[in-house]
Amino acid sequence: MEGRKRKMLSAASSPKRTDTKNNIQVPSSHLNSITCENNEATSRIERSCYFKGDRNESRLGENFFNQPCIALAKALLGKVLVRRCADGSELRGRVVETEAYLGGEDKASHSAGGKRTERNTAMFMKPGTIYVYSIYGMHLCMNVSSQGEGTAVLLRSLEPLQGQPVMRQLRAQARRKATARPLKEKELCNGPAKLCQALDIPRLFDRRDLARDPDVWLETESDDPGFKGSLDKPPRVEGTKTAEAGDRGVVVVVAASRVGIESHGEWAKKPWRFYLLGNQCVSVVDRAAERLALDGGHNE
């Protein structure tokens, strides 16, 4: 009985914070805490017992990712990548450039010829699985698996939307140059390694489920012109023959050759890189491909 009284007194005297949403006092022992464990990319989350659900109505679900690789690469344009930090704050960036890697005969793909390794296992997992790999032994790239054996889409560039001061700090830490000039906002995420630095995407995110993960996910905005109907239904992004760059409400998708794979011969010329015309955060522009997109041509 005495032990029970001491336990009740201890709980009553513990520090409290106000849950402004529900106007109640929340003991500090019940506050959210996030712990990432560096094994098999697992995570554990302890949520407040007063938290009323966690459904994000704009979050993209499993069905969105379950589409062919090239279709997914296009559908991802305009979607928002969200990274929840350990302190609960969120970083957001709009996807403006992607690359499709089809596996099989695609010699530029890590899974070319059906090759399956410890490194590329995520490419063979269910659609929506995160594939994070290292390049040059120092930079990371984030991909998303799609429908099909050994296929994935590289997230190549983002347009920063939220948390730019934190993104700047993370990029500065990665650059490690005291004399480096301040980055312009368009330079924060305009490359696959840069966006991983800016959003603090670690190697341990590899093989995690983008449709269910608590620390990183994709969502759509209510005014996204590529989104129609249910959030679980793959959206359609379309160009137009009469569109001019900068037209309000018009989305022009450019299909260009992929970057940094010149040694793969004819596969380097495949127009499987997709980006939003006129967006300043695109890493590499292709003027010829842009003219073709504006003329309504198909560089497939």
Coordinates of N, CA and C in Angstrom, one line a residue, residues 5 11 33 46 58 60 71 77 93 128 134 148 166-167 196 201 240 242 276:
K5 N 1.2 4.3 -2.8 CA 1.0 5.8 -2.5 C 2.2 6.5 -3.1
A11 N 3.9 10.2 -9.7 CA 3.2 10.6 -11.0 C 2.6 12.0 -10.9
S33 N 8.3 10.4 -28.1 CA 9.7 10.2 -28.3 C 10.0 9.3 -29.4
E46 N 7.1 5.9 -29.4 CA 6.3 5.9 -28.3 C 5.4 7.1 -28.4
S58 N -3.3 13.4 -46.4 CA -2.7 13.7 -47.6 C -1.6 12.7 -48.0
L60 N 0.4 9.5 -49.2 CA 0.2 8.6 -50.3 C 0.4 7.2 -49.8
A71 N 5.8 5.1 -65.2 CA 4.6 5.8 -64.7 C 4.8 6.4 -63.3
L77 N 6.3 13.4 -59.6 CA 6.5 14.9 -59.8 C 5.4 15.7 -59.2
G93 N 9.8 19.0 -49.1 CA 10.3 19.4 -50.4 C 9.5 18.8 -51.5
G128 N 7.1 0.9 -53.3 CA 7.1 1.9 -52.2 C 8.2 1.6 -51.1
S134 N 25.0 4.3 -51.4 CA 26.1 5.2 -51.3 C 26.8 5.3 -52.6
G148 N 7.2 -4.2 -60.7 CA 8.2 -4.8 -61.6 C 9.4 -5.3 -60.8
V166 N 16.9 24.7 -41.4 CA 17.5 23.4 -40.9 C 18.2 22.7 -42.1
M167 N 17.6 22.8 -43.3 CA 18.2 22.3 -44.5 C 19.6 22.9 -44.7
C196 N 19.4 14.3 -50.0 CA 19.5 13.4 -48.9 C 20.2 14.1 -47.7
I201 N 18.5 12.2 -44.8 CA 18.1 10.8 -45.2 C 19.3 9.9 -44.9
T240 N 1.0 19.4 -72.3 CA 0.0 19.9 -73.3 C 0.8 20.5 -74.5
T242 N 0.0 23.0 -76.3 CA 0.0 24.5 -76.4 C 0.5 25.2 -75.2
L276 N 10.0 18.9 -64.1 CA 9.0 19.9 -64.3 C 9.6 21.1 -65.0

